[in-house]
Tab-separated table of C-alpha atoms and ligand atoms in Angstrom:
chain	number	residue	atom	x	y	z
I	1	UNK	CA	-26.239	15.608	-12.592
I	2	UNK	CA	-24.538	11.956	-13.466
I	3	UNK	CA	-23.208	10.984	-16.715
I	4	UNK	CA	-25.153	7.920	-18.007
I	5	UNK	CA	-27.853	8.867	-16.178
I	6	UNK	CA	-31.368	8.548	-18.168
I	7	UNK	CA	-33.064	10.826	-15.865
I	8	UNK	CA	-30.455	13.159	-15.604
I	9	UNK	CA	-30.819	13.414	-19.292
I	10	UNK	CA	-34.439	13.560	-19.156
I	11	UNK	CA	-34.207	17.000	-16.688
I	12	UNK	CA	-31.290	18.497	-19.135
I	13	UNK	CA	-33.296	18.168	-22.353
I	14	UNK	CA	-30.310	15.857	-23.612
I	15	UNK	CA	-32.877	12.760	-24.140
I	16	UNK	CA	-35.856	14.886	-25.930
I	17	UNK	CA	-39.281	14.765	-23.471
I	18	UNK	CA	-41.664	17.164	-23.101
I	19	UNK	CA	-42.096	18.284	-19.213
I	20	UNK	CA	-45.291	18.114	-18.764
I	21	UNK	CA	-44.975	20.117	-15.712
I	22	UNK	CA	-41.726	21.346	-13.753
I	23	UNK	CA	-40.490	23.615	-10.964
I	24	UNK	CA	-37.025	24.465	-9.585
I	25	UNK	CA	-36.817	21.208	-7.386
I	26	UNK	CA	-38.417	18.424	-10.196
I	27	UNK	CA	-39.772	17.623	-13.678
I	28	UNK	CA	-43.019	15.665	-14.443
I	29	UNK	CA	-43.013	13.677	-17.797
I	30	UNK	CA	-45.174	10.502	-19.014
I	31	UNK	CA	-43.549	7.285	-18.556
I	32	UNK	CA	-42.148	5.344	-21.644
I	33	UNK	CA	-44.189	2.092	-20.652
I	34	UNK	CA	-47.343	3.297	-19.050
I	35	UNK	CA	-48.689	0.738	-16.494
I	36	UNK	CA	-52.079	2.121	-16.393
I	37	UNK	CA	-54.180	5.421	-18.364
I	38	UNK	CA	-52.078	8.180	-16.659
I	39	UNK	CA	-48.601	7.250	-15.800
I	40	UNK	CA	-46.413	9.965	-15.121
I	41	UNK	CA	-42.535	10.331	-13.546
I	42	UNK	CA	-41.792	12.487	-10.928
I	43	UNK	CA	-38.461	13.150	-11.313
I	44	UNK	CA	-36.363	15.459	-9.112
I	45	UNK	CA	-33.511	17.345	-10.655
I	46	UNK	CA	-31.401	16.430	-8.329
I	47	UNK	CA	-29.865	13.164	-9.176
I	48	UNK	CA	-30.165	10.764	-5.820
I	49	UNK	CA	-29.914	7.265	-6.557
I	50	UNK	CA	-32.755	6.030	-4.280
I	51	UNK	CA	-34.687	6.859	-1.253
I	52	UNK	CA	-32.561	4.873	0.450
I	53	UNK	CA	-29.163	7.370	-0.117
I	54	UNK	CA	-31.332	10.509	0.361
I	55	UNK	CA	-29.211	13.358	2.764
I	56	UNK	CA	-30.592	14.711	5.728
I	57	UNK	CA	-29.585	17.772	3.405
I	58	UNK	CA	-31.835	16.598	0.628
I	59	UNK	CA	-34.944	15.524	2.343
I	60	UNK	CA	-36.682	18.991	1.713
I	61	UNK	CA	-36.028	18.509	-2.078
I	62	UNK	CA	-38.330	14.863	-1.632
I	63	UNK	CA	-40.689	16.611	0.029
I	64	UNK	CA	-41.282	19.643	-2.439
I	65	UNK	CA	-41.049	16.786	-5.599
I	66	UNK	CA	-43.609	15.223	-3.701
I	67	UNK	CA	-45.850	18.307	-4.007
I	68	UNK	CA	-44.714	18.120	-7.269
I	69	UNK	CA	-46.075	15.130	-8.036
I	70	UNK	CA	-49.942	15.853	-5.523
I	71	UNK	CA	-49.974	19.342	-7.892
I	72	UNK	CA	-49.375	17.494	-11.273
I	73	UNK	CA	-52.178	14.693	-10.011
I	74	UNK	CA	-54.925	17.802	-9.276
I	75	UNK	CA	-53.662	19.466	-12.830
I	76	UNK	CA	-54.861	16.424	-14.014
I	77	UNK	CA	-58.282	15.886	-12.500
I	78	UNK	CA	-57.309	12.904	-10.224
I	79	UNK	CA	-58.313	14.166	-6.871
I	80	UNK	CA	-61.726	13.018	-6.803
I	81	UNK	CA	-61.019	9.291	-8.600
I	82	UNK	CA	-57.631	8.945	-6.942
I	83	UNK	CA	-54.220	7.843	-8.052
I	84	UNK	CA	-51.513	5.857	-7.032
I	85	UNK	CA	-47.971	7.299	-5.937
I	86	UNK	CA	-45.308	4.960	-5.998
I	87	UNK	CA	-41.183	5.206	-5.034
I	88	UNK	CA	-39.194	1.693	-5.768
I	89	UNK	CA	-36.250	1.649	-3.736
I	90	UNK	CA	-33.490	-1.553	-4.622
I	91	UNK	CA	-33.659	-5.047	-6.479
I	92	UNK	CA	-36.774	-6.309	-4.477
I	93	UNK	CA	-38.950	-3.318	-5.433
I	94	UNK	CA	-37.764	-3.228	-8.920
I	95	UNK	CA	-36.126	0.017	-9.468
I	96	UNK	CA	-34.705	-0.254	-13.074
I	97	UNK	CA	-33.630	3.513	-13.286
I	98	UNK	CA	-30.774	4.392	-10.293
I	99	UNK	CA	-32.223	8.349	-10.162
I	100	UNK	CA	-34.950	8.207	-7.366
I	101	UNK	CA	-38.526	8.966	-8.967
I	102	UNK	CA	-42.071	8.856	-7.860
I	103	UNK	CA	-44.368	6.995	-10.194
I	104	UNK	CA	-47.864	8.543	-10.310
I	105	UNK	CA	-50.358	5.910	-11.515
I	106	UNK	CA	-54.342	6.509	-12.299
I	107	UNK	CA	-57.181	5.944	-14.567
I	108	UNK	CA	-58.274	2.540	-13.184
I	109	UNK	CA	-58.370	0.774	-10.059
I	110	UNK	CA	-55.268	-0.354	-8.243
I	111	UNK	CA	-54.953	-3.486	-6.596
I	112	UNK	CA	-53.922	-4.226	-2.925
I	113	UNK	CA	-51.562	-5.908	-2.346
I	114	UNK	CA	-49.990	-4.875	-5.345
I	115	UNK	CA	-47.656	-7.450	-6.912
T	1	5GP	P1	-38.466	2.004	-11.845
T	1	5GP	O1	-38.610	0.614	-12.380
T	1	5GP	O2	-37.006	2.387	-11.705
T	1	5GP	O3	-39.263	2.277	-10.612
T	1	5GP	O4	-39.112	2.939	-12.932
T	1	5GP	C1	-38.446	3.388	-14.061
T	1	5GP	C2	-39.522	3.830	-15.044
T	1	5GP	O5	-38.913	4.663	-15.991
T	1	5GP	C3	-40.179	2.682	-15.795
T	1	5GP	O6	-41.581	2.728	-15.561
T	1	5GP	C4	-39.817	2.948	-17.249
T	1	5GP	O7	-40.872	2.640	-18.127
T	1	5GP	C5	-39.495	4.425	-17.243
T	1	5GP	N1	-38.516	4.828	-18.226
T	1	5GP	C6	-37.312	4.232	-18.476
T	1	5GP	N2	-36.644	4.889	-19.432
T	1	5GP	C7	-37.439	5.936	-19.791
T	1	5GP	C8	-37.276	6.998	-20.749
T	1	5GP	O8	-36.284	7.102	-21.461
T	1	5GP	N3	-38.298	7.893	-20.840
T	1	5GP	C9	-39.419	7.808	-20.064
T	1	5GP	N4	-40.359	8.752	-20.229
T	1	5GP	N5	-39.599	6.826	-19.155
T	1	5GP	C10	-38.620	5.904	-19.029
T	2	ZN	ZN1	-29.643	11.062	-12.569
């Protein structure tokens, strides 16, 4: 956990969100500004900045929030239309929030390459 951390605060319950879904190594909630009909967070508890300071300690905690994240899509019905997993990493990829998280995108087509 980090202080001034909105994710952090997310997984704690301090900033109110229901989890849609959750295990020991993540939390699943709907983003704030959804970018398409289902958008949901993947968030792991664990706060890592980015994918680019993950631990060789750590990578099994990506890896099960990535389950996460394929279990939350089938909960959901997405299997058969498909959906849209996404991890911004730095400036270029426009990662606003500095707690890595998968974005889970679906409902209507995605465009390649995306912007
Ligand atoms: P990033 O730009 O870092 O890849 O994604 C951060 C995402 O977190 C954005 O899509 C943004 O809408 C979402 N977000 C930011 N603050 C909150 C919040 O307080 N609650 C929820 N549910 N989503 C948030
Ligand atoms: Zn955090």
């Amino acid at each position: 956990m980090s202080v001034d951390c909105t994710f952090c605060d997310i997984v704690s319950g301090v900033i109110p969100t229901e989890h849609l879904a959750s295990d020991p190594f993540g939390v699943v909630v709907a983003d704030i500004h959804p970018q398409a009909p289902t958008h949901l967070l993947i968030i792991p508890k664990l706060h890592i900045r980015s994918l680019a300071e993950v631990t060789e300690a750590e990578w099994p905690t990506i890896g099960r929030v990535l389950g996460l994240a394929a279990r939350a899509a089938h909960a959901c019905g997405l299997d058969q239309s498909g959906y849209r997993t996404v991890i911004n990493s730095g400036l270029n990829a426009g990662q606003t929030v500095d707690h890595l998280h998968i974005h889970l995108l679906a409902g209507r087509p995605m465009l390649w390459p995306p912007g």
